[in-house]
Amino acid sequence: MFDRSVCSHTSDRSGLATVRRQVAGAVLAALALACSGAFRLALAGPPFLTDDPEPIPYQHKEFYLFSTYDKGPDGKTLQGPAIEFNYGFAPNFMVHMVIPYMMFYPDTGAAGRGMGDVEIGVKYRFLHETASLPALGVFPFIEVPTGNAARGTGNGQVWYRIPVWAQKSWGAWTTMGGGGYVVNHAPGASDYWFGGWQVQREVSHTLTLGGEVFSQQADAVNGSGATFVTFGGYYSMNFCHCQLLFDGGHTVAGESHAVAYLGLYWTWGPS
């Protein structure tokens, strides 16, 4: 399966769709706090597969409530409800956590539902963007095996993702890209390289649209790699001080997948 950690915007044993997040009480509490905060425009990462090097500002917080969909060759994988929380604990640093509820519907056999693997990471920007140079950052994280591998809701072992991302802006246009390596020693899984590039444009003060190409090697011993093309964006909704995040696409090479992301985003912190 496809690993959609991302970031995004979340992975099971065969690696396809990293599944993220849940806990109802935490969702309600975070929503109440987030709706009282100041609104800021989201950059890359969710809903796209390609991430960016920019951590959120110091002492600021981000909260996502979302669902993902992945129709692969062996069935459908869904996340939702899922939550992501990020906190700028120091200048140029951000701590990241994703808590998933996952549903796996294989083409044959019984469906699996339950808690997915929890994702924990730290983003560090080591080079700020200038007029001539892009911003650069690293965003390593681990997936803690809180899911159930036998039911298809978890990997079964801890695995690691180690990417480097770059970003450059020109007026209303922003482009970002990079890649990295996944280390996964669970039964049936394999280590692999991945990478992506995205371009987005701020169409108006409430709407940003973008597209990307994202590719990865096989994440399972008997699997194959895949290259995705997706399109999506962000729409600001002032009535809830939040953004609607959306993305969808399909593979154009390798293993066949149709993927989608739909979520809400809040951010708040000191002025």
PDB file of C-alpha atoms in Angstrom:
ATOM      1  CA  MET A   1       0.000   0.000   0.000  1.00  0.00           C
ATOM      2  CA  PHE A   2       1.001   3.617  -0.547  1.00  0.00           C
ATOM      3  CA  ASP A   3       2.538   5.597   2.318  1.00  0.00           C
ATOM      4  CA  ARG A   4       0.763   8.956   2.594  1.00  0.00           C
ATOM      5  CA  SER A   5       2.650  10.193   5.649  1.00  0.00           C
ATOM      6  CA  VAL A   6       2.592  13.512   5.079  1.00  0.00           C
ATOM      7  CA  CYS A   7       2.155  15.259   6.003  1.00  0.00           C
ATOM      8  CA  SER A   8       0.172  15.843   5.105  1.00  0.00           C
ATOM      9  CA  HIS A   9      -0.759  15.817   5.647  1.00  0.00           C
ATOM     10  CA  THR A  10      -0.136   8.764   7.364  1.00  0.00           C
ATOM     11  CA  SER A  11       1.198   3.258   6.954  1.00  0.00           C
ATOM     12  CA  ASP A  12       0.232  -0.268   7.163  1.00  0.00           C
ATOM     13  CA  ARG A  13       2.537  -3.272   6.744  1.00  0.00           C
ATOM     14  CA  SER A  14       2.706  -3.106   2.960  1.00  0.00           C
ATOM     15  CA  GLY A  15       3.275   0.582   3.294  1.00  0.00           C
ATOM     16  CA  LEU A  16       0.488   2.180   1.243  1.00  0.00           C
ATOM     17  CA  ALA A  17      -1.442   4.957   2.991  1.00  0.00           C
ATOM     18  CA  THR A  18      -0.027   6.035   6.331  1.00  0.00           C
ATOM     19  CA  VAL A  19      -3.139   6.124   8.441  1.00  0.00           C
ATOM     20  CA  ARG A  20      -3.649   8.803  10.989  1.00  0.00           C
ATOM     21  CA  ARG A  21      -5.432  10.012  14.068  1.00  0.00           C
ATOM     22  CA  GLN A  22      -8.358  10.017  16.482  1.00  0.00           C
ATOM     23  CA  VAL A  23      -9.547  10.704  20.077  1.00  0.00           C
ATOM     24  CA  ALA A  24     -12.900  12.417  20.387  1.00  0.00           C
ATOM     25  CA  GLY A  25     -12.254  14.396  23.549  1.00  0.00           C
ATOM     26  CA  ALA A  26      -9.011  15.823  22.207  1.00  0.00           C
ATOM     27  CA  VAL A  27     -10.739  16.764  18.960  1.00  0.00           C
ATOM     28  CA  LEU A  28     -13.480  18.745  20.724  1.00  0.00           C
ATOM     29  CA  ALA A  29     -11.053  20.508  23.037  1.00  0.00           C
ATOM     30  CA  ALA A  30      -8.686  21.436  20.236  1.00  0.00           C
ATOM     31  CA  LEU A  31     -11.525  22.660  18.028  1.00  0.00           C
ATOM     32  CA  ALA A  32     -12.806  24.926  20.774  1.00  0.00           C
ATOM     33  CA  LEU A  33      -9.364  26.405  21.346  1.00  0.00           C
ATOM     34  CA  ALA A  34      -8.515  26.671  17.657  1.00  0.00           C
ATOM     35  CA  CYS A  35     -11.695  28.537  16.757  1.00  0.00           C
ATOM     36  CA  SER A  36     -10.728  31.284  19.212  1.00  0.00           C
ATOM     37  CA  GLY A  37      -7.338  31.813  17.564  1.00  0.00           C
ATOM     38  CA  ALA A  38      -6.086  34.023  14.746  1.00  0.00           C
ATOM     39  CA  PHE A  39      -6.252  32.671  11.207  1.00  0.00           C
ATOM     40  CA  ARG A  40      -3.167  32.180   9.013  1.00  0.00           C
ATOM     41  CA  LEU A  41      -2.841  30.723   5.527  1.00  0.00           C
ATOM     42  CA  ALA A  42      -1.528  27.164   5.439  1.00  0.00           C
ATOM     43  CA  LEU A  43       1.489  26.361   3.295  1.00  0.00           C
ATOM     44  CA  ALA A  44       2.430  22.944   1.922  1.00  0.00           C
ATOM     45  CA  GLY A  45       2.243  19.588   3.593  1.00  0.00           C
ATOM     46  CA  PRO A  46      -1.422  18.611   4.009  1.00  0.00           C
ATOM     47  CA  PRO A  47      -3.352  18.115   1.807  1.00  0.00           C
ATOM     48  CA  PHE A  48      -0.434  17.326  -0.529  1.00  0.00           C
ATOM     49  CA  LEU A  49       1.999  14.408  -0.437  1.00  0.00           C
ATOM     50  CA  THR A  50       4.989  16.730  -0.941  1.00  0.00           C
ATOM     51  CA  ASP A  51       5.964  18.633   2.213  1.00  0.00           C
ATOM     52  CA  ASP A  52       7.808  21.917   2.848  1.00  0.00           C
ATOM     53  CA  PRO A  53      10.727  23.005   5.077  1.00  0.00           C
ATOM     54  CA  GLU A  54       8.792  25.703   6.980  1.00  0.00           C
ATOM     55  CA  PRO A  55       7.949  25.061  10.651  1.00  0.00           C
ATOM     56  CA  ILE A  56       5.130  27.066  12.178  1.00  0.00           C
ATOM     57  CA  PRO A  57       6.160  30.226  14.104  1.00  0.00           C
ATOM     58  CA  TYR A  58       7.501  29.986  17.642  1.00  0.00           C
ATOM     59  CA  GLN A  59       4.753  29.267  20.214  1.00  0.00           C
ATOM     60  CA  HIS A  60       2.125  28.868  17.500  1.00  0.00           C
ATOM     61  CA  LYS A  61      -0.056  25.781  17.141  1.00  0.00           C
ATOM     62  CA  GLU A  62      -1.741  23.959  14.251  1.00  0.00           C
ATOM     63  CA  PHE A  63      -4.626  21.519  14.318  1.00  0.00           C
ATOM     64  CA  TYR A  64      -6.023  19.406  11.476  1.00  0.00           C
ATOM     65  CA  LEU A  65      -9.196  17.313  11.455  1.00  0.00           C
ATOM     66  CA  PHE A  66      -9.247  15.210   8.296  1.00  0.00           C
ATOM     67  CA  SER A  67      -9.863  12.018   6.352  1.00  0.00           C
ATOM     68  CA  THR A  68      -7.891  10.306   3.580  1.00  0.00           C
ATOM     69  CA  TYR A  69      -8.791   7.725   0.950  1.00  0.00           C
ATOM     70  CA  ASP A  70      -6.587   5.292  -0.994  1.00  0.00           C
ATOM     71  CA  LYS A  71      -7.952   2.788  -3.506  1.00  0.00           C
ATOM     72  CA  GLY A  72      -5.096   0.400  -4.252  1.00  0.00           C
ATOM     73  CA  PRO A  73      -4.676  -2.961  -5.964  1.00  0.00           C
ATOM     74  CA  ASP A  74      -5.548  -4.902  -2.794  1.00  0.00           C
ATOM     75  CA  GLY A  75      -8.461  -2.828  -1.462  1.00  0.00           C
ATOM     76  CA  LYS A  76      -9.441   0.516   0.061  1.00  0.00           C
ATOM     77  CA  THR A  77      -7.746   2.267   2.977  1.00  0.00           C
ATOM     78  CA  LEU A  78      -9.438   5.159   4.793  1.00  0.00           C
ATOM     79  CA  GLN A  79      -8.384   7.342   7.669  1.00  0.00           C
ATOM     80  CA  GLY A  80     -10.936   9.259   9.617  1.00  0.00           C
ATOM     81  CA  PRO A  81     -11.653  10.868  11.822  1.00  0.00           C
ATOM     82  CA  ALA A  82      -7.974  11.712  12.066  1.00  0.00           C
ATOM     83  CA  ILE A  83      -6.145  14.526  13.875  1.00  0.00           C
ATOM     84  CA  GLU A  84      -2.784  16.225  13.490  1.00  0.00           C
ATOM     85  CA  PHE A  85      -1.241  18.653  15.981  1.00  0.00           C
ATOM     86  CA  ASN A  86       1.891  20.778  15.493  1.00  0.00           C
ATOM     87  CA  TYR A  87       3.596  23.163  17.939  1.00  0.00           C
ATOM     88  CA  GLY A  88       6.446  25.631  17.382  1.00  0.00           C
ATOM     89  CA  PHE A  89       8.432  24.875  20.527  1.00  0.00           C
ATOM     90  CA  ALA A  90      11.509  26.942  19.510  1.00  0.00           C
ATOM     91  CA  PRO A  91      12.471  29.270  16.645  1.00  0.00           C
ATOM     92  CA  ASN A  92      12.860  27.182  13.441  1.00  0.00           C
ATOM     93  CA  PHE A  93      11.629  24.019  15.232  1.00  0.00           C
ATOM     94  CA  MET A  94       8.233  22.322  15.243  1.00  0.00           C
ATOM     95  CA  VAL A  95       7.071  19.170  17.016  1.00  0.00           C
ATOM     96  CA  HIS A  96       4.468  17.094  15.167  1.00  0.00           C
ATOM     97  CA  MET A  97       2.000  14.358  16.126  1.00  0.00           C
ATOM     98  CA  VAL A  98      -0.648  12.446  14.190  1.00  0.00           C
ATOM     99  CA  ILE A  99      -3.205  10.165  15.863  1.00  0.00           C
ATOM    100  CA  PRO A 100      -5.177   8.033  13.383  1.00  0.00           C
ATOM    101  CA  TYR A 101      -8.258   5.928  13.216  1.00  0.00           C
ATOM    102  CA  MET A 102      -7.955   3.548  10.259  1.00  0.00           C
ATOM    103  CA  MET A 103     -10.275   1.421   8.176  1.00  0.00           C
ATOM    104  CA  PHE A 104      -9.012  -1.182   5.694  1.00  0.00           C
ATOM    105  CA  TYR A 105     -11.395  -2.908   3.282  1.00  0.00           C
ATOM    106  CA  PRO A 106      -9.528  -5.621   1.359  1.00  0.00           C
ATOM    107  CA  ASP A 107     -10.847  -6.923  -1.954  1.00  0.00           C
ATOM    108  CA  THR A 108     -10.993 -10.351  -0.291  1.00  0.00           C
ATOM    109  CA  GLY A 109     -11.293 -11.162   3.399  1.00  0.00           C
ATOM    110  CA  ALA A 110     -12.577  -9.335   6.451  1.00  0.00           C
ATOM    111  CA  ALA A 111     -12.336  -5.582   6.922  1.00  0.00           C
ATOM    112  CA  GLY A 112     -10.111  -4.132   9.646  1.00  0.00           C
ATOM    113  CA  ARG A 113     -10.878  -1.095  11.796  1.00  0.00           C
ATOM    114  CA  GLY A 114      -9.180   0.503  14.749  1.00  0.00           C
ATOM    115  CA  MET A 115      -6.437   2.742  16.006  1.00  0.00           C
ATOM    116  CA  GLY A 116      -3.638   3.293  13.490  1.00  0.00           C
ATOM    117  CA  ASP A 117       0.050   3.888  14.089  1.00  0.00           C
ATOM    118  CA  VAL A 118       0.845   7.184  15.852  1.00  0.00           C
ATOM    119  CA  GLU A 119       3.264   9.491  14.043  1.00  0.00           C
ATOM    120  CA  ILE A 120       5.755  11.679  15.966  1.00  0.00           C
ATOM    121  CA  GLY A 121       8.286  14.000  14.342  1.00  0.00           C
ATOM    122  CA  VAL A 122      10.303  17.214  14.494  1.00  0.00           C
ATOM    123  CA  LYS A 123      10.724  19.716  11.664  1.00  0.00           C
ATOM    124  CA  TYR A 124      13.864  21.907  11.639  1.00  0.00           C
ATOM    125  CA  ARG A 125      14.521  24.710   9.147  1.00  0.00           C
ATOM    126  CA  PHE A 126      18.281  25.218   8.873  1.00  0.00           C
ATOM    127  CA  LEU A 127      18.271  27.752   5.999  1.00  0.00           C
ATOM    128  CA  HIS A 128      15.847  30.651   5.599  1.00  0.00           C
ATOM    129  CA  GLU A 129      14.630  31.670   2.159  1.00  0.00           C
ATOM    130  CA  THR A 130      16.372  34.687   0.597  1.00  0.00           C
ATOM    131  CA  ALA A 131      16.002  36.518  -2.702  1.00  0.00           C
ATOM    132  CA  SER A 132      18.343  34.004  -4.337  1.00  0.00           C
ATOM    133  CA  LEU A 133      18.233  30.883  -2.129  1.00  0.00           C
ATOM    134  CA  PRO A 134      15.401  28.551  -1.114  1.00  0.00           C
ATOM    135  CA  ALA A 135      14.472  27.640   2.430  1.00  0.00           C
ATOM    136  CA  LEU A 136      15.802  24.216   3.459  1.00  0.00           C
ATOM    137  CA  GLY A 137      14.695  21.944   6.281  1.00  0.00           C
ATOM    138  CA  VAL A 138      14.518  18.385   7.558  1.00  0.00           C
ATOM    139  CA  PHE A 139      11.416  16.627   8.887  1.00  0.00           C
ATOM    140  CA  PRO A 140      12.288  13.190  10.342  1.00  0.00           C
ATOM    141  CA  PHE A 141       9.631  11.208  12.152  1.00  0.00           C
ATOM    142  CA  ILE A 142       8.822   7.779  13.513  1.00  0.00           C
ATOM    143  CA  GLU A 143       5.637   5.729  13.334  1.00  0.00           C
ATOM    144  CA  VAL A 144       4.869   4.059  16.668  1.00  0.00           C
ATOM    145  CA  PRO A 145       3.122   0.664  16.193  1.00  0.00           C
ATOM    146  CA  THR A 146      -0.112   1.433  18.039  1.00  0.00           C
ATOM    147  CA  GLY A 147      -2.187  -0.138  15.265  1.00  0.00           C
ATOM    148  CA  ASN A 148      -2.896  -3.828  14.641  1.00  0.00           C
ATOM    149  CA  ALA A 149      -0.894  -5.346  11.768  1.00  0.00           C
ATOM    150  CA  ALA A 150      -3.090  -8.454  11.662  1.00  0.00           C
ATOM    151  CA  ARG A 151      -6.158  -6.295  10.951  1.00  0.00           C
ATOM    152  CA  GLY A 152      -4.338  -4.093   8.457  1.00  0.00           C
ATOM    153  CA  THR A 153      -4.456  -1.024  10.709  1.00  0.00           C
ATOM    154  CA  GLY A 154      -0.757  -0.891  11.593  1.00  0.00           C
ATOM    155  CA  ASN A 155       2.757  -1.695  10.469  1.00  0.00           C
ATOM    156  CA  GLY A 156       3.602  -4.049  13.354  1.00  0.00           C
ATOM    157  CA  GLN A 157       6.979  -2.424  14.057  1.00  0.00           C
ATOM    158  CA  VAL A 158       8.429   1.062  14.464  1.00  0.00           C
ATOM    159  CA  TRP A 159       9.469   2.599  11.150  1.00  0.00           C
ATOM    160  CA  TYR A 160      11.284   5.819  10.241  1.00  0.00           C
ATOM    161  CA  ARG A 161      11.014   8.481   7.536  1.00  0.00           C
ATOM    162  CA  ILE A 162      13.920  10.889   6.925  1.00  0.00           C
ATOM    163  CA  PRO A 163      13.252  13.644   4.321  1.00  0.00           C
ATOM    164  CA  VAL A 164      14.857  16.952   3.275  1.00  0.00           C
ATOM    165  CA  TRP A 165      12.593  19.663   1.799  1.00  0.00           C
ATOM    166  CA  ALA A 166      13.179  22.951  -0.072  1.00  0.00           C
ATOM    167  CA  GLN A 167      10.879  25.894  -0.850  1.00  0.00           C
ATOM    168  CA  LYS A 168      11.049  29.106  -2.932  1.00  0.00           C
ATOM    169  CA  SER A 169       8.429  31.788  -3.611  1.00  0.00           C
ATOM    170  CA  TRP A 170       7.993  34.414  -6.318  1.00  0.00           C
ATOM    171  CA  GLY A 171       5.002  36.691  -5.766  1.00  0.00           C
ATOM    172  CA  ALA A 172       1.816  34.614  -5.785  1.00  0.00           C
ATOM    173  CA  TRP A 173       3.722  31.462  -6.828  1.00  0.00           C
ATOM    174  CA  THR A 174       5.402  28.983  -4.453  1.00  0.00           C
ATOM    175  CA  THR A 175       7.267  25.817  -5.347  1.00  0.00           C
ATOM    176  CA  MET A 176       8.625  23.154  -3.027  1.00  0.00           C
ATOM    177  CA  GLY A 177      10.118  19.722  -3.270  1.00  0.00           C
ATOM    178  CA  GLY A 178      12.587  17.208  -1.962  1.00  0.00           C
ATOM    179  CA  GLY A 179      12.609  13.640  -0.788  1.00  0.00           C
ATOM    180  CA  GLY A 180      14.187  11.116   1.500  1.00  0.00           C
ATOM    181  CA  TYR A 181      14.382   7.550   2.703  1.00  0.00           C
ATOM    182  CA  VAL A 182      12.090   5.245   4.685  1.00  0.00           C
ATOM    183  CA  VAL A 183      13.476   2.537   6.986  1.00  0.00           C
ATOM    184  CA  ASN A 184      10.926  -0.203   7.651  1.00  0.00           C
ATOM    185  CA  HIS A 185      11.951  -3.678   8.880  1.00  0.00           C
ATOM    186  CA  ALA A 186       8.445  -5.056   9.455  1.00  0.00           C
ATOM    187  CA  PRO A 187       7.722  -8.492   7.898  1.00  0.00           C
ATOM    188  CA  GLY A 188       6.952  -8.094   4.208  1.00  0.00           C
ATOM    189  CA  ALA A 189       8.033  -4.440   4.119  1.00  0.00           C
ATOM    190  CA  SER A 190      11.102  -2.923   2.480  1.00  0.00           C
ATOM    191  CA  ASP A 191      13.110   0.287   2.771  1.00  0.00           C
ATOM    192  CA  TYR A 192      12.615   2.748  -0.084  1.00  0.00           C
ATOM    193  CA  TRP A 193      13.400   6.194  -1.524  1.00  0.00           C
ATOM    194  CA  PHE A 194      10.695   8.792  -2.219  1.00  0.00           C
ATOM    195  CA  GLY A 195      10.484  12.306  -3.620  1.00  0.00           C
ATOM    196  CA  GLY A 196       8.068  14.927  -4.869  1.00  0.00           C
ATOM    197  CA  TRP A 197       7.690  18.414  -6.318  1.00  0.00           C
ATOM    198  CA  GLN A 198       4.769  20.796  -6.009  1.00  0.00           C
ATOM    199  CA  VAL A 199       3.776  24.172  -7.466  1.00  0.00           C
ATOM    200  CA  GLN A 200       0.966  26.294  -6.013  1.00  0.00           C
ATOM    201  CA  ARG A 201      -0.517  29.722  -6.685  1.00  0.00           C
ATOM    202  CA  GLU A 202      -2.441  32.082  -4.440  1.00  0.00           C
ATOM    203  CA  VAL A 203      -5.459  32.763  -6.651  1.00  0.00           C
ATOM    204  CA  SER A 204      -7.048  35.148  -4.142  1.00  0.00           C
ATOM    205  CA  HIS A 205      -6.757  35.987  -0.457  1.00  0.00           C
ATOM    206  CA  THR A 206      -9.096  33.048   0.268  1.00  0.00           C
ATOM    207  CA  LEU A 207      -8.058  30.445  -2.333  1.00  0.00           C
ATOM    208  CA  THR A 208      -4.766  28.719  -3.146  1.00  0.00           C
ATOM    209  CA  LEU A 209      -4.515  25.966  -5.775  1.00  0.00           C
ATOM    210  CA  GLY A 210      -1.652  23.628  -6.609  1.00  0.00           C
ATOM    211  CA  GLY A 211      -0.485  20.428  -8.206  1.00  0.00           C
ATOM    212  CA  GLU A 212       2.308  17.953  -7.623  1.00  0.00           C
ATOM    213  CA  VAL A 213       4.193  14.926  -8.877  1.00  0.00           C
ATOM    214  CA  PHE A 214       5.206  12.448  -6.173  1.00  0.00           C
ATOM    215  CA  SER A 215       7.044   9.147  -6.615  1.00  0.00           C
ATOM    216  CA  GLN A 216       8.285   6.354  -4.393  1.00  0.00           C
ATOM    217  CA  GLN A 217       9.970   2.993  -4.750  1.00  0.00           C
ATOM    218  CA  ALA A 218       8.280  -0.256  -3.729  1.00  0.00           C
ATOM    219  CA  ASP A 219       7.473  -0.283  -0.006  1.00  0.00           C
ATOM    220  CA  ALA A 220       6.757  -4.042   0.118  1.00  0.00           C
ATOM    221  CA  VAL A 221       8.950  -7.015  -0.749  1.00  0.00           C
ATOM    222  CA  ASN A 222       6.677  -8.110  -3.597  1.00  0.00           C
ATOM    223  CA  GLY A 223       5.319  -4.658  -4.423  1.00  0.00           C
ATOM    224  CA  SER A 224       6.188  -2.060  -7.028  1.00  0.00           C
ATOM    225  CA  GLY A 225       6.831   1.661  -6.976  1.00  0.00           C
ATOM    226  CA  ALA A 226       4.331   4.328  -7.993  1.00  0.00           C
ATOM    227  CA  THR A 227       4.245   7.878  -9.367  1.00  0.00           C
ATOM    228  CA  PHE A 228       1.306  10.123  -8.444  1.00  0.00           C
ATOM    229  CA  VAL A 229      -0.098  13.302  -9.932  1.00  0.00           C
ATOM    230  CA  THR A 230      -2.492  15.171  -7.614  1.00  0.00           C
ATOM    231  CA  PHE A 231      -4.279  18.537  -7.596  1.00  0.00           C
ATOM    232  CA  GLY A 232      -5.717  20.382  -4.616  1.00  0.00           C
ATOM    233  CA  GLY A 233      -5.629  23.485  -2.490  1.00  0.00           C
ATOM    234  CA  TYR A 234      -6.868  25.500   0.473  1.00  0.00           C
ATOM    235  CA  TYR A 235      -9.994  27.639   0.867  1.00  0.00           C
ATOM    236  CA  SER A 236     -10.252  30.088   3.771  1.00  0.00           C
ATOM    237  CA  MET A 237     -13.575  30.178   5.641  1.00  0.00           C
ATOM    238  CA  ASN A 238     -13.796  33.205   7.926  1.00  0.00           C
ATOM    239  CA  PHE A 239     -16.938  32.056   9.742  1.00  0.00           C
ATOM    240  CA  CYS A 240     -14.934  29.315  11.499  1.00  0.00           C
ATOM    241  CA  HIS A 241     -11.456  30.923  11.313  1.00  0.00           C
ATOM    242  CA  CYS A 242     -10.336  27.799   9.466  1.00  0.00           C
ATOM    243  CA  GLN A 243      -9.387  26.467   6.053  1.00  0.00           C
ATOM    244  CA  LEU A 244     -10.889  23.697   3.967  1.00  0.00           C
ATOM    245  CA  LEU A 245      -8.072  21.493   2.594  1.00  0.00           C
ATOM    246  CA  PHE A 246      -8.685  19.232  -0.400  1.00  0.00           C
ATOM    247  CA  ASP A 247      -6.606  17.108  -2.767  1.00  0.00           C
ATOM    248  CA  GLY A 248      -7.099  14.191  -5.143  1.00  0.00           C
ATOM    249  CA  GLY A 249      -5.217  12.296  -7.784  1.00  0.00           C
ATOM    250  CA  HIS A 250      -4.117   9.037  -9.346  1.00  0.00           C
ATOM    251  CA  THR A 251      -0.963   7.196 -10.230  1.00  0.00           C
ATOM    252  CA  VAL A 252       0.418   7.714 -13.738  1.00  0.00           C
ATOM    253  CA  ALA A 253       3.042   4.966 -13.499  1.00  0.00           C
ATOM    254  CA  GLY A 254       3.639   1.853 -11.407  1.00  0.00           C
ATOM    255  CA  GLU A 255       1.182   0.389  -8.913  1.00  0.00           C
ATOM    256  CA  SER A 256      -2.367   1.718  -9.430  1.00  0.00           C
ATOM    257  CA  HIS A 257      -3.811   4.013  -6.747  1.00  0.00           C
ATOM    258  CA  ALA A 258      -6.519   6.651  -6.487  1.00  0.00           C
ATOM    259  CA  VAL A 259      -5.991   8.965  -3.496  1.00  0.00           C
ATOM    260  CA  ALA A 260      -7.849  11.844  -1.854  1.00  0.00           C
ATOM    261  CA  TYR A 261      -7.608  14.126   1.193  1.00  0.00           C
ATOM    262  CA  LEU A 262     -10.296  16.298   2.815  1.00  0.00           C
ATOM    263  CA  GLY A 263      -9.790  18.224   6.023  1.00  0.00           C
ATOM    264  CA  LEU A 264     -10.171  21.334   8.157  1.00  0.00           C
ATOM    265  CA  TYR A 265      -7.230  23.376   9.453  1.00  0.00           C
ATOM    266  CA  TRP A 266      -6.884  25.838  12.349  1.00  0.00           C
ATOM    267  CA  THR A 267      -3.873  27.746  13.643  1.00  0.00           C
ATOM    268  CA  TRP A 268      -3.388  30.107  16.567  1.00  0.00           C
ATOM    269  CA  GLY A 269      -0.681  31.705  18.675  1.00  0.00           C
ATOM    270  CA  PRO A 270       0.876  34.994  19.796  1.00  0.00           C
ATOM    271  CA  SER A 271       0.425  37.970  17.473  1.00  0.00           C
TER     272      SER A 271
END
